[in-house]
Short mmCIF file of C-alpha atoms and ligand atoms in Angstrom, two decimals:
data_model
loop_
_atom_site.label_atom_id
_atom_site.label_comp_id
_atom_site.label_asym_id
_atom_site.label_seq_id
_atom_site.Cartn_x
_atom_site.Cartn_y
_atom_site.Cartn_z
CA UNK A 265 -79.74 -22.08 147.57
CA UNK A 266 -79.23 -20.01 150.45
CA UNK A 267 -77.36 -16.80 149.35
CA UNK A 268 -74.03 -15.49 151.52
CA UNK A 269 -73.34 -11.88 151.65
CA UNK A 270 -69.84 -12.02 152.18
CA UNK A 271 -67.27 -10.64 150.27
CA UNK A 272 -63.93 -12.01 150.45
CA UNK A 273 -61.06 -10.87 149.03
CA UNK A 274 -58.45 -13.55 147.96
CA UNK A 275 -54.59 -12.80 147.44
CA UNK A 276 -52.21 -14.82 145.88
CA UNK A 277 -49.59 -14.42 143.01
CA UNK A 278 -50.31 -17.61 142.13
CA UNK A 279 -52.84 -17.21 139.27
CA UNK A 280 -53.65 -21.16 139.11
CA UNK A 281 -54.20 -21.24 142.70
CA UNK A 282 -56.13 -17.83 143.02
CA UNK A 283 -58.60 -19.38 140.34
CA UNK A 284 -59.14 -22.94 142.21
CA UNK A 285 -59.80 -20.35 145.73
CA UNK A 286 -62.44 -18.27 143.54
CA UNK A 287 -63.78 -21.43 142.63
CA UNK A 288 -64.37 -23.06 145.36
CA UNK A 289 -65.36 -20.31 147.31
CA UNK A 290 -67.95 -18.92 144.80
CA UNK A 291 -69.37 -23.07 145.91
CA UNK A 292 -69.88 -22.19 149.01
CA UNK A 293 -71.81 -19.15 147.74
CA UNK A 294 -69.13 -16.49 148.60
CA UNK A 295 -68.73 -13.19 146.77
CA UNK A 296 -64.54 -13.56 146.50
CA UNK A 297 -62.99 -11.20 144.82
CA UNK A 298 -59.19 -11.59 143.47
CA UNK A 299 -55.91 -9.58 143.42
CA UNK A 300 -52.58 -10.99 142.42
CA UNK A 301 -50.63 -8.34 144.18
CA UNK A 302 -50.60 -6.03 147.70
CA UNK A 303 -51.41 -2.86 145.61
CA UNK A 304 -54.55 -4.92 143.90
CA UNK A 305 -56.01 -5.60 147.12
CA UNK A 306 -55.48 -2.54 148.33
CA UNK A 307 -57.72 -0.86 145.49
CA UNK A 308 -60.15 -3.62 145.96
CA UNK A 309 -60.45 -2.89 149.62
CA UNK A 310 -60.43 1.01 149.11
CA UNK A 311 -63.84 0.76 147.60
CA UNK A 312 -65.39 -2.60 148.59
CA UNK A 313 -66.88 -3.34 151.80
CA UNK A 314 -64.47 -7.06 152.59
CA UNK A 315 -65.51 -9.31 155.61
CA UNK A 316 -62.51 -12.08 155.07
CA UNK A 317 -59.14 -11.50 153.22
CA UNK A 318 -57.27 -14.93 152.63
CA UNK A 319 -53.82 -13.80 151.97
CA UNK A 320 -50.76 -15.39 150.66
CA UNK A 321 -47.89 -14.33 152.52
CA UNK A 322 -44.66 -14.52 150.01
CA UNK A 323 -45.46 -12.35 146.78
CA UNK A 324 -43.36 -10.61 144.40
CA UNK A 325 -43.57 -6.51 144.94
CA UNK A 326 -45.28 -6.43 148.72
CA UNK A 327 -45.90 -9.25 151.02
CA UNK A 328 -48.70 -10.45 153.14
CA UNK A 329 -47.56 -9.03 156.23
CA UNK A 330 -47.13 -5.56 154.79
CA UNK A 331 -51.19 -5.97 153.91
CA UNK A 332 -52.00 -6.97 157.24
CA UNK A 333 -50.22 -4.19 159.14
CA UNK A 334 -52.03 -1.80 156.21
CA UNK A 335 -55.88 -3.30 157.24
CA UNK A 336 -54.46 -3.57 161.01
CA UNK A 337 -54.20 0.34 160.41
CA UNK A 338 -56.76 1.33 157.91
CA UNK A 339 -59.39 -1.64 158.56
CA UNK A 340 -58.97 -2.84 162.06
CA UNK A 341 -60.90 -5.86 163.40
CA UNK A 342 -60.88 -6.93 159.95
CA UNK A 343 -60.52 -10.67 159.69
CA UNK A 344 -57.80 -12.51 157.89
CA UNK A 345 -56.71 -15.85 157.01
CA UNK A 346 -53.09 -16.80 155.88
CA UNK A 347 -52.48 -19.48 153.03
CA UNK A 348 -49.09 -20.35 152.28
CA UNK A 349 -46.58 -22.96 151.17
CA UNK A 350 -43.58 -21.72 153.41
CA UNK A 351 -44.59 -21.64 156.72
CA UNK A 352 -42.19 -20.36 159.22
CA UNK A 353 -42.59 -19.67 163.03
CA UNK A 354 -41.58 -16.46 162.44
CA UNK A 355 -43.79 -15.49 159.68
CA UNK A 356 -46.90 -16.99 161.95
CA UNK A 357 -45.69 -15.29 164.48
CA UNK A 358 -46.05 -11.96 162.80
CA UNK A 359 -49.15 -12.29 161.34
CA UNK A 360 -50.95 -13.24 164.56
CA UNK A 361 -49.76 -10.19 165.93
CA UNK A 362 -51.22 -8.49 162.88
CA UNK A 363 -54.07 -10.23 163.50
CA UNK A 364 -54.45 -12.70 161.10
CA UNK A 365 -56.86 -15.39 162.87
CA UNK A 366 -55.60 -18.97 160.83
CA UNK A 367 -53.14 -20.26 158.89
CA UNK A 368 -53.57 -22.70 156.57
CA UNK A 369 -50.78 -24.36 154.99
CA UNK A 370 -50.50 -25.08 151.36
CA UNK A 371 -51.55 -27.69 149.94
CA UNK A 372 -54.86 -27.62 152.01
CA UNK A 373 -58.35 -29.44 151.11
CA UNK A 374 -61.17 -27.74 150.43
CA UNK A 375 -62.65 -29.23 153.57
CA UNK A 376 -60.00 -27.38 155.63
CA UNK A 377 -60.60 -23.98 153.92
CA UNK A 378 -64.53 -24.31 154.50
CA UNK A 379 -63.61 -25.11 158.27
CA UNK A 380 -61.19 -22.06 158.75
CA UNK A 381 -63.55 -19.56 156.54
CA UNK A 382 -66.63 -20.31 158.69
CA UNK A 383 -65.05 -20.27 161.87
CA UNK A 384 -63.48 -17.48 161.19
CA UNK A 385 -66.59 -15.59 160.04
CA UNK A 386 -68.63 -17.29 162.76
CA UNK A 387 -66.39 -15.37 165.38
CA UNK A 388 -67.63 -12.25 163.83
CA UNK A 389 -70.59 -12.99 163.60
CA UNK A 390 -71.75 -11.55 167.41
CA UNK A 391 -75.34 -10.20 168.06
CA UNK A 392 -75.05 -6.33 167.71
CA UNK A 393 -76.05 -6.61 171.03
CA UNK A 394 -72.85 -8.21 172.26
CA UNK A 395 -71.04 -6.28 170.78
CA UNK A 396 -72.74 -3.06 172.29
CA UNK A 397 -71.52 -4.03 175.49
CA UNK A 398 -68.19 -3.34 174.49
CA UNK A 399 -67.97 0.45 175.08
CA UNK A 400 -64.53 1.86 173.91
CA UNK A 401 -62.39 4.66 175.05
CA UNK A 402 -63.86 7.31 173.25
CA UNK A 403 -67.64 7.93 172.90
CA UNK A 404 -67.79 11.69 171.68
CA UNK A 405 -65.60 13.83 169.49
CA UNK A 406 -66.01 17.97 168.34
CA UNK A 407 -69.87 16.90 167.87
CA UNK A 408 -69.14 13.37 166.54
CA UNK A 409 -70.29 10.46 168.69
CA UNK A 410 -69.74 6.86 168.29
CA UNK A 411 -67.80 3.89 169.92
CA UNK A 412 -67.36 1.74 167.00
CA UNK A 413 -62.98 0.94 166.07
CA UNK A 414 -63.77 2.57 162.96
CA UNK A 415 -65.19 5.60 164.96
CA UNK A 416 -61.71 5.29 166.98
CA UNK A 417 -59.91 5.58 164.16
CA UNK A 418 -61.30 8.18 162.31
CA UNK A 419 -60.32 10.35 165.68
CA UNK A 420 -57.41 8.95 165.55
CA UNK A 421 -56.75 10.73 162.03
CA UNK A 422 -58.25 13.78 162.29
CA UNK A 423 -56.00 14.16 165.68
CA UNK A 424 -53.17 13.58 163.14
CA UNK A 425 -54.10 16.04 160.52
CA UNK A 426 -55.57 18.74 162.71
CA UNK A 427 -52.57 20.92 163.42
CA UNK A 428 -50.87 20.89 160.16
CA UNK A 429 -51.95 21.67 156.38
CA UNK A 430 -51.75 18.62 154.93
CA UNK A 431 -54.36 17.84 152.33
CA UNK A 432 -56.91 15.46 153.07
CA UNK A 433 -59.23 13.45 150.64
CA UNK A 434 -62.52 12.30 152.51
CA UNK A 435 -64.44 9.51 150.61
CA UNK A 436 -67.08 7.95 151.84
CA UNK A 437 -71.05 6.77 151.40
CA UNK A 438 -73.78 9.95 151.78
CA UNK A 439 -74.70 10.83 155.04
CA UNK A 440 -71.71 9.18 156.68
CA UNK A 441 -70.27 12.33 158.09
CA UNK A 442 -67.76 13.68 155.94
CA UNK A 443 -68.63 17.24 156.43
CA UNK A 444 -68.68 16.96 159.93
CA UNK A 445 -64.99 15.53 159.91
CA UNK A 446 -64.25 18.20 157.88
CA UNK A 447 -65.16 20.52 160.45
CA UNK A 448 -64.04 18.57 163.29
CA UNK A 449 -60.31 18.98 161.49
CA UNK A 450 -60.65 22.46 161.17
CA UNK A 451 -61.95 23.62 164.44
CA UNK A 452 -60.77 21.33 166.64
CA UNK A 453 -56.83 22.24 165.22
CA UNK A 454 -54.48 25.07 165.46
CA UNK A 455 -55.97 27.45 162.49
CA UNK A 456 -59.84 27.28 163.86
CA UNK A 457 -59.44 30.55 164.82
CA UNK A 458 -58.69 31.13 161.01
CA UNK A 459 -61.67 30.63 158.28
CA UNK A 460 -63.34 27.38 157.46
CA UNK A 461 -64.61 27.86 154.08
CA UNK A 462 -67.09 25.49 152.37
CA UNK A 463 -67.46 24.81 149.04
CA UNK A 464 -70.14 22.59 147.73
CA UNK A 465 -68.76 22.15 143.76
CA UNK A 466 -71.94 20.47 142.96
CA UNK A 467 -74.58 23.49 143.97
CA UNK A 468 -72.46 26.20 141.59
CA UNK A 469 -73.25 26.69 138.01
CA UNK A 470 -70.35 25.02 136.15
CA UNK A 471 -70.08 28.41 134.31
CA UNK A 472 -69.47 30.34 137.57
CA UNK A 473 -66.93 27.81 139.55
CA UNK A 474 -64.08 29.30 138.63
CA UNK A 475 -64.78 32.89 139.59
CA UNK A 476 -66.68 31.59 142.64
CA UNK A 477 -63.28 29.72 143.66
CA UNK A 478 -60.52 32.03 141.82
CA UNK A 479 -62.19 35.75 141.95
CA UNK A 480 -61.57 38.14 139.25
CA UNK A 481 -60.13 41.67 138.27
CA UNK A 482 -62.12 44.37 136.94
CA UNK A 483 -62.94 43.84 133.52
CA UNK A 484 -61.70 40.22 132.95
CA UNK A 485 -65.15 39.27 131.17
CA UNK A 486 -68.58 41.26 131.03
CA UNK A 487 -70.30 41.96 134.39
CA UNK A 488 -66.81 41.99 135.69
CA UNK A 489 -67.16 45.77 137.56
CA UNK A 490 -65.33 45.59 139.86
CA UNK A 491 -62.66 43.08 141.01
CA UNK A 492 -63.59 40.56 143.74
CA UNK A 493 -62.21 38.15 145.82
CA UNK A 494 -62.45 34.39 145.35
CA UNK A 495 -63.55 31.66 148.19
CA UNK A 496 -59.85 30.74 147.98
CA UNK A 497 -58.65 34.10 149.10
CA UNK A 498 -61.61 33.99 151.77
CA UNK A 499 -60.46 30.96 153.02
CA UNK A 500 -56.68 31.87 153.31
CA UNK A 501 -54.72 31.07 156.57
CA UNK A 502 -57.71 28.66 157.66
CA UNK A 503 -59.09 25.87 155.53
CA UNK A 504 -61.12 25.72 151.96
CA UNK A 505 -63.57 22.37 152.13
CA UNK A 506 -64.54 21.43 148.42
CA UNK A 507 -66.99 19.23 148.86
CA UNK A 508 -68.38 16.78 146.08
CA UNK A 509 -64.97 17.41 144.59
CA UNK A 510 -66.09 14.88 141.73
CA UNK A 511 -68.54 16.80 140.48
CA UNK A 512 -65.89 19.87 139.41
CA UNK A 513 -65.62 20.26 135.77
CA UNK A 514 -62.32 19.72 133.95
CA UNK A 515 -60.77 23.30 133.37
CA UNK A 516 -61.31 24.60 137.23
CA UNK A 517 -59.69 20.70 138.01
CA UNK A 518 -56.40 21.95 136.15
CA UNK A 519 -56.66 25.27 137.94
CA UNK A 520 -57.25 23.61 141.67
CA UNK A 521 -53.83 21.44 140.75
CA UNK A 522 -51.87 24.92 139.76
CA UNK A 523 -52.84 25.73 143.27
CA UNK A 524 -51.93 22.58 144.99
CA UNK A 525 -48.78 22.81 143.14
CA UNK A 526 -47.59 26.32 143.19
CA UNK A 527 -49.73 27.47 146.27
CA UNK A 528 -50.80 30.59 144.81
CA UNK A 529 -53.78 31.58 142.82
CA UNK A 530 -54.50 34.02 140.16
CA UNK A 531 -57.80 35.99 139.89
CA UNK A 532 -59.92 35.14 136.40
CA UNK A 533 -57.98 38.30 134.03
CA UNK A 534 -55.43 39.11 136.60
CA UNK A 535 -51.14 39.42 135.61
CA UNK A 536 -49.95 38.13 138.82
CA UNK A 537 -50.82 35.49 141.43
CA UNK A 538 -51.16 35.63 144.91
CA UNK A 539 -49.31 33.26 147.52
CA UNK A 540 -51.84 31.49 150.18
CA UNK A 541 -51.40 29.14 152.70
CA UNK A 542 -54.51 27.25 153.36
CA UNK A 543 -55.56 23.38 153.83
CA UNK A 544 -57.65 21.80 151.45
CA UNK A 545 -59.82 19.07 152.54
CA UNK A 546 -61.93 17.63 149.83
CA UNK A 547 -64.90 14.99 149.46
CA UNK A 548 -66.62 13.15 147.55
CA UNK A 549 -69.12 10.25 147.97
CA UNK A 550 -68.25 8.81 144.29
CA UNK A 551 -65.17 6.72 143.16
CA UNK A 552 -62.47 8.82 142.28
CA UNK A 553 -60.55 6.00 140.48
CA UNK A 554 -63.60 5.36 138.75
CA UNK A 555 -64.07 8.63 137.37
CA UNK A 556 -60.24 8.40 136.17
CA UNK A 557 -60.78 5.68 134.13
CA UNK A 558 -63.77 7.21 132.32
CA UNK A 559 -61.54 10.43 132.20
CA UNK A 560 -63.54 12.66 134.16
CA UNK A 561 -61.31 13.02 136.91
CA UNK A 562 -57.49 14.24 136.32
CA UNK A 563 -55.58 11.28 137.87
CA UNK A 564 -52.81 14.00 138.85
CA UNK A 565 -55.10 15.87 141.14
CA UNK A 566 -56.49 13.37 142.76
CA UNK A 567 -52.89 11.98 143.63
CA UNK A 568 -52.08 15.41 145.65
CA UNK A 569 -55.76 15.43 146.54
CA UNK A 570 -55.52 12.29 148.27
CA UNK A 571 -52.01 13.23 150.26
CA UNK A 572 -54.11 11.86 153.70
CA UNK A 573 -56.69 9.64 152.95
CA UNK A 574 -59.79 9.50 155.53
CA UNK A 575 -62.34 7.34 154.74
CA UNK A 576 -66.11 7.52 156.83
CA UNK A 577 -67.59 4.03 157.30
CA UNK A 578 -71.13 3.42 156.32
CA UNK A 579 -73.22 3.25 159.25
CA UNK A 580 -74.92 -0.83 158.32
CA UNK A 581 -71.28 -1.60 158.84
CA UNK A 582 -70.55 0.00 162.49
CA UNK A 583 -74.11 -1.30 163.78
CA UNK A 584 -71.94 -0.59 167.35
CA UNK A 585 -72.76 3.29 167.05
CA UNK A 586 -76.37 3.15 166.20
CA UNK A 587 -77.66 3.08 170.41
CA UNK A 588 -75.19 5.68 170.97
CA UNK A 589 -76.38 7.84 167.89
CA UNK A 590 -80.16 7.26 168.82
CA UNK A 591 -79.47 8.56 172.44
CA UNK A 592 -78.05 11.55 170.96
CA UNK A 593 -80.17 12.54 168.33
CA UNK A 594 -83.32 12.00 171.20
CA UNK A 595 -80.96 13.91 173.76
CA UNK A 596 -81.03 17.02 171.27
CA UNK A 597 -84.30 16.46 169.00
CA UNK A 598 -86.46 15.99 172.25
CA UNK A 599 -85.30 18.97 173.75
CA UNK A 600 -85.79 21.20 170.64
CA UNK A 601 -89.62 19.48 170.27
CA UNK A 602 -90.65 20.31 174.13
CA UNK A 603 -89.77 15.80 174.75
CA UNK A 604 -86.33 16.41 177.08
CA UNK A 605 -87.26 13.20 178.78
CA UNK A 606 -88.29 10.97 175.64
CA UNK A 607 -86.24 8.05 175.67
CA UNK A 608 -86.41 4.43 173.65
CA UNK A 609 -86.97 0.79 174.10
CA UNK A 610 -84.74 -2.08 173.82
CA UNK A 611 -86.82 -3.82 171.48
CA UNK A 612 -87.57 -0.77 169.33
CA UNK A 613 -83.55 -0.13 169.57
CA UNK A 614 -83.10 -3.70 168.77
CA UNK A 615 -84.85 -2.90 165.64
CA UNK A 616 -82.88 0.36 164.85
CA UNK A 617 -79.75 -1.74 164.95
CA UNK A 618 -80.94 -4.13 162.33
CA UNK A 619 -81.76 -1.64 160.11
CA UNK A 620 -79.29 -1.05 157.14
CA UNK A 621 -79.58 2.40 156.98
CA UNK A 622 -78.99 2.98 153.40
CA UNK A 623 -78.75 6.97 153.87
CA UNK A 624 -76.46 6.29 156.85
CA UNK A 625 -76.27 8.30 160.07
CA UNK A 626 -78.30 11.27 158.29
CA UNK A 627 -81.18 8.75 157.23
CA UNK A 628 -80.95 7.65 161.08
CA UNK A 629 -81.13 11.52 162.67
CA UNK A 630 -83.95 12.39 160.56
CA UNK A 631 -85.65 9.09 161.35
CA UNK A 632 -84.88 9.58 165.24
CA UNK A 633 -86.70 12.96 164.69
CA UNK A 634 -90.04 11.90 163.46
CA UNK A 635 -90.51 9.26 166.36
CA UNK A 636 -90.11 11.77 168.79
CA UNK A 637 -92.56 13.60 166.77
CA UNK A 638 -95.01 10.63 167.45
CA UNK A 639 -94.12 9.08 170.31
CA UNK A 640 -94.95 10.48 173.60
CA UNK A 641 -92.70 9.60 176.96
CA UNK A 642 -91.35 6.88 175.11
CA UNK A 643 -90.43 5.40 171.36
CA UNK A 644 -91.66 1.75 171.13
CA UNK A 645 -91.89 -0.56 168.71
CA UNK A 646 -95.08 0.87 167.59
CA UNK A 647 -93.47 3.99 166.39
CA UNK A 648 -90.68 2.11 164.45
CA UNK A 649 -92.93 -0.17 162.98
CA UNK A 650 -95.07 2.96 161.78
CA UNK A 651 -91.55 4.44 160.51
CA UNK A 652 -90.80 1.17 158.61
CA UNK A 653 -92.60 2.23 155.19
CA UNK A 654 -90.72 5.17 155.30
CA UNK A 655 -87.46 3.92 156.43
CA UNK A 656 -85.57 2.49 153.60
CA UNK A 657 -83.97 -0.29 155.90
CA UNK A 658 -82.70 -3.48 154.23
CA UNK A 659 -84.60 -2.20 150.95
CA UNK A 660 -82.68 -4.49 148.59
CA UNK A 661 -85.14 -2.82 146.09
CA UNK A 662 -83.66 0.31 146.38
CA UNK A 663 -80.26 -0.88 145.37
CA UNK A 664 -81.63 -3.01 142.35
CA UNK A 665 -80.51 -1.98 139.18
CA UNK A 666 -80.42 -2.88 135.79
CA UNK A 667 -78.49 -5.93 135.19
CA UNK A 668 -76.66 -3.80 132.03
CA UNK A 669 -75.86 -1.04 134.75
CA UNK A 670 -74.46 -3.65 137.12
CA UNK A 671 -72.22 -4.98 135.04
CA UNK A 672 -70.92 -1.92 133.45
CA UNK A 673 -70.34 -0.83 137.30
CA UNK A 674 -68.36 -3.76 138.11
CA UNK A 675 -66.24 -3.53 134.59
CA UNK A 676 -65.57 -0.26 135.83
CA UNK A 677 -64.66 -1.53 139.20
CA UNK A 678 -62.44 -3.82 138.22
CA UNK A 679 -60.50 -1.61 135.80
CA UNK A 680 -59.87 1.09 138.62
CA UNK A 681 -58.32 -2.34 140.49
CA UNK A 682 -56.00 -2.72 138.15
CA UNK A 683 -54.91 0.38 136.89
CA UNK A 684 -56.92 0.87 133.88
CA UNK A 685 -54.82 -2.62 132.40
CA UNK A 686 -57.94 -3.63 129.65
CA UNK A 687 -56.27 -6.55 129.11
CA UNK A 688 -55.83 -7.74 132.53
CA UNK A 689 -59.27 -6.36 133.19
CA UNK A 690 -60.55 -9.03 130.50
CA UNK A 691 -58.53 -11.56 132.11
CA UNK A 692 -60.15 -11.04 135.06
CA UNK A 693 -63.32 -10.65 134.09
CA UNK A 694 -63.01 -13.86 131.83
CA UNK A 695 -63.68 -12.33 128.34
CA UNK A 696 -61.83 -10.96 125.58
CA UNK A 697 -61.05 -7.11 125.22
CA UNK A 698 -63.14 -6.36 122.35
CA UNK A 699 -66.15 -7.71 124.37
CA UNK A 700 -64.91 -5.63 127.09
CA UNK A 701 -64.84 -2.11 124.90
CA UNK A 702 -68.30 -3.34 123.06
CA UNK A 703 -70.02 -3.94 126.99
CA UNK A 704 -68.09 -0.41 128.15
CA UNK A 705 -69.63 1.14 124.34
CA UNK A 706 -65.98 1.96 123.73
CA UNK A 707 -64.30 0.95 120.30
CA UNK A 708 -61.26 -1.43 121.04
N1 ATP B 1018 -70.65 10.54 164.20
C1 ATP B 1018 -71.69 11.36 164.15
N2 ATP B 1018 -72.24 11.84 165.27
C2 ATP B 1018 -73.31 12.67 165.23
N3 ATP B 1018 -73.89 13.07 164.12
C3 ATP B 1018 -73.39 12.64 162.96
C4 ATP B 1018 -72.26 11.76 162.91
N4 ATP B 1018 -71.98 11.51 161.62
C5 ATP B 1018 -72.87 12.18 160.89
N5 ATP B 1018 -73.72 12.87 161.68
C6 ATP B 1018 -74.86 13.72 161.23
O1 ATP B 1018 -75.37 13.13 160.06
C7 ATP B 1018 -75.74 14.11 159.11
C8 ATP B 1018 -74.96 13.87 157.83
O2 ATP B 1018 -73.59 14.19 158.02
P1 ATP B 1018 -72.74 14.95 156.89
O3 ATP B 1018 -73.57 16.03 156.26
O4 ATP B 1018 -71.45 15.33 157.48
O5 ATP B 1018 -72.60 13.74 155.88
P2 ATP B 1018 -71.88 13.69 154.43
O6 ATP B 1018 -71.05 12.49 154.44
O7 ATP B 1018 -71.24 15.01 154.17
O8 ATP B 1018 -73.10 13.44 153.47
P3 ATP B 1018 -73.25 13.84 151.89
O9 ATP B 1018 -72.29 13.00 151.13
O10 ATP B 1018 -74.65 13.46 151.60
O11 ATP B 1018 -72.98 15.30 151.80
C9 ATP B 1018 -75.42 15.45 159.74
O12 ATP B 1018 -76.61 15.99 160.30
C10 ATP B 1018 -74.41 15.12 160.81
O13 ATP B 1018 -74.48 16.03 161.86
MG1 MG B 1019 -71.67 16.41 152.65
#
């Protein structure tokens, strides 16, 4: 049975006629994932990589249209196919414009949903190649290059965020960027003459986070001789990043929220607190609604955490900016290894591009590096062939886990879609709540 790697996300209020979609697309060897409501799919799509939504338009508490105009903005060139049982000119209209690419009207065969699924996914379907060709606007950004729409509109953000102190939340895959947007925000805006401060919770003993971050008076605990300033105070009038925010254990989590609240901090053992005015800009590469729902993540803080969301695209799914990367990386690697002329064949690009680049644009620098290590005027396919045991491209064994793990995963997933709701969780997942707690190891 040939396998399809396509996830599609259906939406419909209609429970009957979401299951008969799931159904029949699971036939045709679909991933489809289901949401009953706008603010479903939008968790789905937050933290799973969707190819196709098929959208109802009419439904209770958001429509159709309002989750079109949020993918036109968040997820452009995103495909989407309407289903509904009211059509209206007006309506079709609308979501054309939002770029929906078919409507089907309800009651449709399963012959006709086939048809509009594959053409639809057919049309996006273009050799990388193709869509090379199609060089955008804007090819380089504060260090950043790439041509890809999701490029664009990461600019496009980071333009919006740059001059104010708005907190931003970055999420995305490792070695997708998201300290180097961090840094584009802060130095390309109107405080980078001001400190950029980074923070990376994950490399600092849990037991000395707090004074790291908060400081300390004289004398608040043992070894405390003298009072010091924390990276907080360090970072004030500029911008603090706090990166692998997920990693930060629970009590400096309540004291990061007193600062996002009150804007002030208070040394470790001081009386009094301290005003600042700084931007936070956090990341993380793990799922912060995940973490909620196994409570190691205050659902609070990451609600003012996540005041601007920016999200960095994994590179397999921008194929678009790989040329443009490579030519970078051998524009500044050859010249640092005596190569300033080195440059790359299409075939041996070609092969770059099909790559999935699991560790994502850092994977791709570092591999960019060694071939100009062994190539000599020019990288060929030789020299990517001879990277190909190292390169971890299209390794599905990499991502193979155990099935126990994968499941657990996806319980998890499903309960961050739905707010935590075990018993709509189980619904969804087809089996009753006390198998739910047993396969999560919780009691019911
Ligand atoms: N658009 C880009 N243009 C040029 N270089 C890039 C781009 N995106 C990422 N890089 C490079 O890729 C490497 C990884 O980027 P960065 O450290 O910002 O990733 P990250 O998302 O913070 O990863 P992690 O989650 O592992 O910390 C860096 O060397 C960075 O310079
Ligand atoms: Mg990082």
């Amino acid at each position: 049975m040939e396998l399809k790697k396509e996830n599609l996300l259906i939406v419909d209020d209609n429970f009957d006629m979401l299951e008969v979609l799931h159904r029949n697309l699971k036939a045709m060897n679909f991933h489809a994932f289901k949401a009953s409501t706008v603010t479903e799919a939008l968790n789905i799509l937050l933290y799973t990589p969707i190819d196709l939504i098929i959208t109802d338009l009419q439904m209770p508490g958001g429509s159709g249209l309002e989750l079109l105009d949020y993918v036109n903005k968040n997820n452009p060139g995103l495909p989407s196919l309407i289903i509904t049982g009211f059509p209206s000119i007006e309506s079709a209209m609308q979501a054309s414009r939002l770029g929906a690419q078919d409507y089907l009207t309800k009651p449709f065969t399963n012959q006709e949903l086939k048809k509009a699924v594959s053409n639809i996914l057919a049309r996006q379907h273009k050799s990388p190649k193709e869509k090379v060709s199609k060089v955008s606007k804007v090819n380089s950004y504060a260090g950043m290059v790439g041509n890809s729409k999701a490029f664009e509109n990461l600019i496009d953000m980071i333009e919006r965020v740059k001059n104010n102190r708005a907190t931003v939340l970055i999420t995305g895959e490792s070695g997708t960027g998201k300290e180097l947007v961090a840094r584009a925000i802060h130095y390309s805006g109107a405080f980078a003459a001001d400190p950029f401060v980074a923070v990376n919770c994950a490399a600092i003993p849990e037991s000395l986070i707090e004074s790291e971050l908060f400081g300390y008076v004289k004398g608040a605990f043992s070894g405390a001789d003298q009072t010091r300033k924390g990276l907080f105070e360090s970072a004030n009038g500029g911008t603090i990043f706090l990166d692998e925010i997920g990693t930060m254990p629970h009590n400096v989590q309540s004291r990061l929220l007193r600062v996002l609240q009150e804007k002030e901090i208070r040394k470790i053992g001081a009386q009094n607190s301290d005003k600042i005015n700084l931007r936070i800009i956090a990341a993380t590469n793990e799922n912060l609604p995940m973490l909620i729902t196994q409570q190691k993540f205050r659902e609070d803080l990451y609600y003012r955490l996540n005041v601007v969301a920016l999200q960095t695209v994994p590179l397999r799914h921008r194929k678009v900016d790989i040329p443009l990367l490579v030519n970078a990386f051998l524009k500044k690697y050859g010249k640092e290894y005596g190569k300033p002329h080195i440059a790359i064949g299409e075939e041996a690009l070609d092969l770059l591009v099909s790559y999935s680049w699991p560790g994502n644009v850092r994977e791709l620098e570092n591999a960019v590096q060694r071939m100009i290590i062994m190539g000599n005027d020019a990288i060929g396919v030789n020299e990517v062939n001879f990277l190909q045991d190292n390169i971890r491209h299209d390794s599905i064994e990499n991502d193979l886990l155990p099935l126990q793990d994968v499941e657990r995963e996806y319980i998890l997933k499903v309960l961050a879609a739905v707010g935590n709701n075990k018993t709509k969780a189980a619904e969804i997942l087809q089996i009753n709540r006390k198998t739910l707690a047993a396969k999560l190891g919780q009691k019911l």
